[in-house]
Short mmCIF file of C-alpha atoms and ligand atoms in Angstrom, two decimals:
data_model
loop_
_atom_site.label_atom_id
_atom_site.label_comp_id
_atom_site.label_asym_id
_atom_site.label_seq_id
_atom_site.Cartn_x
_atom_site.Cartn_y
_atom_site.Cartn_z
CA MET A 1 5.15 -16.21 20.50
CA GLY A 2 2.20 -15.29 18.28
CA ARG A 3 1.54 -16.29 14.75
CA SER A 4 3.24 -13.88 12.37
CA LEU A 5 1.14 -12.35 9.65
CA PHE A 6 1.98 -9.77 7.02
CA ILE A 7 -0.89 -7.64 5.67
CA SER A 8 -0.67 -4.79 3.17
CA PHE A 9 -3.29 -2.23 2.16
CA GLU A 10 -3.51 -0.82 -1.34
CA GLY A 11 -5.51 1.62 -3.42
CA ILE A 12 -5.35 5.01 -5.07
CA ASP A 13 -5.03 8.12 -2.92
CA GLY A 14 -8.20 8.95 -1.04
CA CYS A 15 -9.52 5.36 -1.03
CA GLY A 16 -9.95 5.34 2.76
CA LYS A 17 -7.36 2.68 3.57
CA SER A 18 -5.68 4.70 6.35
CA THR A 19 -8.91 4.70 8.39
CA GLN A 20 -9.22 0.94 7.97
CA ILE A 21 -5.61 0.29 8.93
CA ARG A 22 -6.12 2.31 12.12
CA LEU A 23 -9.31 0.38 12.94
CA LEU A 24 -7.70 -3.01 12.31
CA ASN A 25 -4.68 -2.02 14.39
CA GLU A 26 -6.96 -1.12 17.32
CA TYR A 27 -9.00 -4.30 16.85
CA LEU A 28 -5.99 -6.62 16.85
CA LYS A 29 -4.28 -4.84 19.74
CA GLY A 30 -7.56 -5.09 21.66
CA LYS A 31 -7.40 -8.85 21.17
CA GLY A 32 -3.89 -8.90 22.60
CA TYR A 33 -1.89 -9.37 19.41
CA ASP A 34 1.53 -7.82 19.00
CA VAL A 35 1.05 -5.52 16.01
CA LEU A 36 3.54 -3.45 14.06
CA LEU A 37 2.02 -0.66 12.02
CA THR A 38 4.17 0.71 9.24
CA ARG A 39 3.92 2.46 5.89
CA GLU A 40 5.45 2.82 2.49
CA PRO A 41 7.38 4.74 1.47
CA GLY A 42 8.77 5.16 4.98
CA GLY A 43 8.65 3.15 8.18
CA SER A 44 12.37 3.29 8.92
CA VAL A 45 14.72 6.25 9.39
CA ILE A 46 16.31 5.93 5.96
CA SER A 47 13.01 5.09 4.23
CA GLU A 48 11.34 8.16 5.77
CA LYS A 49 14.15 10.33 4.36
CA ILE A 50 13.54 8.79 0.94
CA ARG A 51 9.79 9.44 1.41
CA ALA A 52 10.43 13.12 2.03
CA MET A 53 12.43 13.29 -1.21
CA LEU A 54 9.72 11.47 -3.17
CA LEU A 55 6.81 13.59 -1.99
CA ASP A 56 8.58 16.97 -2.08
CA LYS A 57 6.90 19.21 -4.66
CA ALA A 58 10.22 20.98 -5.20
CA ASN A 59 11.45 17.77 -6.90
CA SER A 60 9.20 18.25 -9.91
CA ASP A 61 12.06 17.36 -12.30
CA MET A 62 12.52 13.86 -10.83
CA THR A 63 12.65 11.28 -13.63
CA ASP A 64 10.23 8.35 -13.58
CA VAL A 65 13.07 5.83 -13.24
CA THR A 66 14.60 7.74 -10.32
CA GLU A 67 11.18 7.72 -8.69
CA ALA A 68 10.73 3.95 -9.20
CA LEU A 69 14.23 3.20 -7.89
CA LEU A 70 13.72 5.38 -4.81
CA TYR A 71 10.49 3.56 -3.95
CA ALA A 72 12.30 0.24 -4.39
CA ALA A 73 15.20 1.44 -2.20
CA ALA A 74 12.87 2.62 0.57
CA ARG A 75 11.11 -0.76 0.40
CA ASP A 76 14.30 -2.80 0.62
CA GLN A 77 15.37 -0.89 3.70
CA LEU A 78 11.97 -1.29 5.36
CA VAL A 79 11.64 -4.99 4.57
CA ASN A 80 15.09 -5.95 5.77
CA THR A 81 15.40 -3.76 8.85
CA VAL A 82 11.78 -3.64 10.08
CA ILE A 83 9.33 -6.09 8.48
CA ILE A 84 11.39 -9.31 8.43
CA PRO A 85 12.64 -8.87 12.04
CA ALA A 86 9.06 -8.19 13.24
CA LEU A 87 7.69 -11.28 11.48
CA GLU A 88 10.51 -13.36 12.95
CA GLU A 89 9.37 -12.19 16.39
CA GLY A 90 5.85 -13.47 15.60
CA LYS A 91 4.27 -10.06 15.12
CA ILE A 92 1.41 -9.05 12.88
CA VAL A 93 2.70 -6.44 10.43
CA LEU A 94 0.24 -3.98 8.91
CA CYS A 95 1.80 -2.08 6.03
CA ASP A 96 0.15 0.92 4.38
CA ARG A 97 1.09 0.16 0.72
CA PHE A 98 3.68 -2.28 -0.62
CA VAL A 99 5.07 -3.42 -3.97
CA ASP A 100 1.65 -3.37 -5.71
CA SER A 101 1.72 0.43 -5.34
CA SER A 102 4.96 0.56 -7.32
CA GLU A 103 3.53 -1.62 -10.06
CA ALA A 104 0.32 0.45 -10.21
CA TYR A 105 1.80 3.97 -9.87
CA GLN A 106 5.16 3.61 -11.58
CA GLY A 107 4.39 0.62 -13.82
CA PHE A 108 0.96 1.74 -15.06
CA GLY A 109 0.69 5.40 -13.94
CA ARG A 110 4.17 6.43 -15.16
CA ARG A 111 4.05 3.79 -17.91
CA LEU A 112 7.35 2.13 -16.92
CA GLY A 113 5.64 -1.26 -17.29
CA SER A 114 5.10 -4.15 -14.88
CA GLU A 115 8.15 -6.05 -16.06
CA TYR A 116 10.59 -3.27 -15.17
CA ILE A 117 8.96 -2.63 -11.78
CA LEU A 118 8.87 -6.31 -10.82
CA ASP A 119 12.46 -6.61 -12.00
CA ILE A 120 13.83 -3.84 -9.74
CA ASN A 121 11.74 -5.24 -6.87
CA ARG A 122 12.76 -8.84 -7.58
CA ARG A 123 14.20 -9.59 -4.12
CA ILE A 124 11.13 -8.12 -2.43
CA LEU A 125 8.90 -10.61 -4.24
CA ASP A 126 10.23 -13.33 -1.89
CA HIS A 127 8.59 -11.38 0.95
CA LEU A 128 5.10 -10.67 -0.37
CA PRO A 129 2.29 -10.10 2.16
CA ASP A 130 0.10 -13.03 3.25
CA ILE A 131 -2.98 -10.90 2.57
CA THR A 132 -3.38 -7.65 0.64
CA PHE A 133 -6.57 -5.62 0.98
CA TYR A 134 -7.25 -3.55 -2.13
CA PHE A 135 -9.67 -0.64 -1.71
CA LYS A 136 -11.31 -0.29 -5.08
CA LEU A 137 -12.68 3.14 -5.94
CA THR A 138 -13.42 4.98 -9.19
CA PRO A 139 -10.71 7.59 -9.95
CA GLU A 140 -13.37 10.32 -10.16
CA GLU A 141 -14.51 9.48 -6.62
CA ALA A 142 -10.90 9.40 -5.43
CA GLN A 143 -10.16 12.77 -7.03
CA ARG A 144 -13.25 14.19 -5.34
CA ARG A 145 -12.10 12.83 -1.97
CA ILE A 146 -8.61 14.29 -2.42
CA SER A 147 -9.90 17.78 -3.27
CA ASN A 148 -12.11 17.67 -0.16
CA MET A 149 -9.12 17.00 2.10
CA LYS A 150 -8.06 20.03 4.12
CA ARG A 151 -4.37 19.60 3.51
CA ASP A 152 -1.78 20.33 0.84
CA THR A 153 -1.45 17.77 -1.91
CA ASP A 154 1.95 16.07 -2.32
CA ARG A 155 4.00 15.65 -5.52
CA LEU A 156 2.24 12.41 -6.53
CA GLU A 157 -1.21 13.80 -5.88
CA GLU A 158 -0.46 16.66 -8.29
CA ALA A 159 0.04 14.32 -11.23
CA GLY A 160 -3.47 14.69 -12.68
CA ILE A 161 -6.53 12.59 -13.41
CA SER A 162 -5.16 10.55 -16.36
CA PHE A 163 -2.22 9.41 -14.23
CA PHE A 164 -4.72 8.30 -11.58
CA GLU A 165 -6.86 6.55 -14.18
CA ARG A 166 -3.89 4.51 -15.38
CA THR A 167 -2.87 3.79 -11.79
CA ASN A 168 -6.41 2.71 -10.97
CA GLU A 169 -6.46 0.41 -13.99
CA GLY A 170 -3.12 -0.96 -12.81
CA PHE A 171 -4.48 -1.83 -9.38
CA ASN A 172 -7.50 -3.54 -10.98
CA THR A 173 -5.24 -5.59 -13.27
CA ILE A 174 -2.92 -6.62 -10.43
CA ALA A 175 -5.85 -7.51 -8.14
CA GLU A 176 -7.36 -9.78 -10.80
CA ARG A 177 -4.02 -11.40 -11.61
CA ASP A 178 -3.04 -12.01 -7.96
CA SER A 179 -6.52 -12.78 -6.62
CA ASP A 180 -5.17 -15.57 -4.37
CA ARG A 181 -3.32 -12.91 -2.32
CA ILE A 182 -5.34 -9.74 -2.97
CA VAL A 183 -8.81 -9.24 -1.48
CA THR A 184 -10.72 -6.56 -3.38
CA LEU A 185 -12.99 -4.40 -1.21
CA ASN A 186 -15.57 -1.88 -2.38
CA ALA A 187 -14.09 1.36 -0.98
CA GLY A 188 -17.45 3.06 -1.48
CA ASP A 189 -19.00 0.82 1.18
CA THR A 190 -19.47 2.10 4.75
CA ILE A 191 -16.52 2.22 7.15
CA GLU A 192 -18.28 -0.31 9.42
CA ASN A 193 -18.99 -2.80 6.63
CA ILE A 194 -15.45 -2.66 5.29
CA HIS A 195 -14.00 -3.07 8.78
CA GLN A 196 -16.25 -6.08 9.36
CA LYS A 197 -15.13 -7.74 6.12
CA ILE A 198 -11.47 -7.15 6.98
CA THR A 199 -11.72 -8.51 10.52
CA ASP A 200 -13.65 -11.59 9.29
CA ILE A 201 -10.86 -12.43 6.87
CA VAL A 202 -8.04 -11.71 9.33
CA ASP A 203 -9.72 -13.69 12.13
CA ASP A 204 -10.23 -16.56 9.75
CA TYR A 205 -6.55 -16.52 8.85
CA LEU A 206 -5.39 -16.31 12.47
CA ASN A 207 -7.71 -19.15 13.55
CA ARG A 208 -6.62 -21.52 10.80
P1 LIG B 1 0.49 7.64 0.91
O1 LIG B 1 -0.16 8.94 0.54
O2 LIG B 1 -0.45 6.47 0.87
O3 LIG B 1 1.28 7.70 2.17
O4 LIG B 1 1.54 7.32 -0.25
C1 LIG B 1 2.41 8.27 -0.70
C2 LIG B 1 2.36 8.40 -2.21
O5 LIG B 1 3.35 7.54 -2.79
C3 LIG B 1 1.03 8.03 -2.84
O6 LIG B 1 0.70 9.04 -3.77
C4 LIG B 1 1.31 6.74 -3.56
C5 LIG B 1 2.77 6.83 -3.89
N1 LIG B 1 3.49 5.56 -4.05
C6 LIG B 1 4.01 5.23 -5.29
O7 LIG B 1 3.84 5.97 -6.25
N2 LIG B 1 4.73 4.08 -5.41
C7 LIG B 1 4.98 3.24 -4.35
O8 LIG B 1 5.65 2.22 -4.52
C8 LIG B 1 4.42 3.60 -3.06
C9 LIG B 1 4.67 2.70 -1.89
C10 LIG B 1 3.69 4.77 -2.96
#
């Protein structure tokens, strides 16, 4: 059985984390590790149904508290039915977003506050990732990247620049506070450089 490891990836929309998750997944699989790739919200049947509800533009009247509770519900389902079992089997779990996203988007972006978000996610805090990679980008750069994407925006991406600015500030605050867990990466760096930094840190952890 391999050494289990839980890694999450965080940042505002358009920060480039999906590319890096894919590259790390390929890298670790190439080295023979058993890797589980998952995402939030989603990653299990029930959580994907909640995701569809959360991102549906038709749900424009969703209250901020409903939104926060749905993210927490999707997370509880994913952690208990997918992430914990995988870690118990000695797998490496790569998760696209985790609880920091709720604190940044709902706590700061929607202004519900960190205390409320951490409170409704209290049980999840016993299962925090071993490493979190935070892709730091200016909101202006992120907004530019989003508008260049050739796809429809989702409900969250329609929320506007000031929401993203608050969310961005939230991520920066969380990354500074939890710097023992969160590794801040310059998302403006090249894909190759970022990938190199990530693999150095992950290799180091696995070889400890
Ligand atoms: P994605 O685009 O990275 O798949 O994430 C979907 C959207 O959900 C994205 O706009 C960020 C948002 N989100 C939250 O607002 N709170 C959360 O807790 C999570 C996990 C995601």
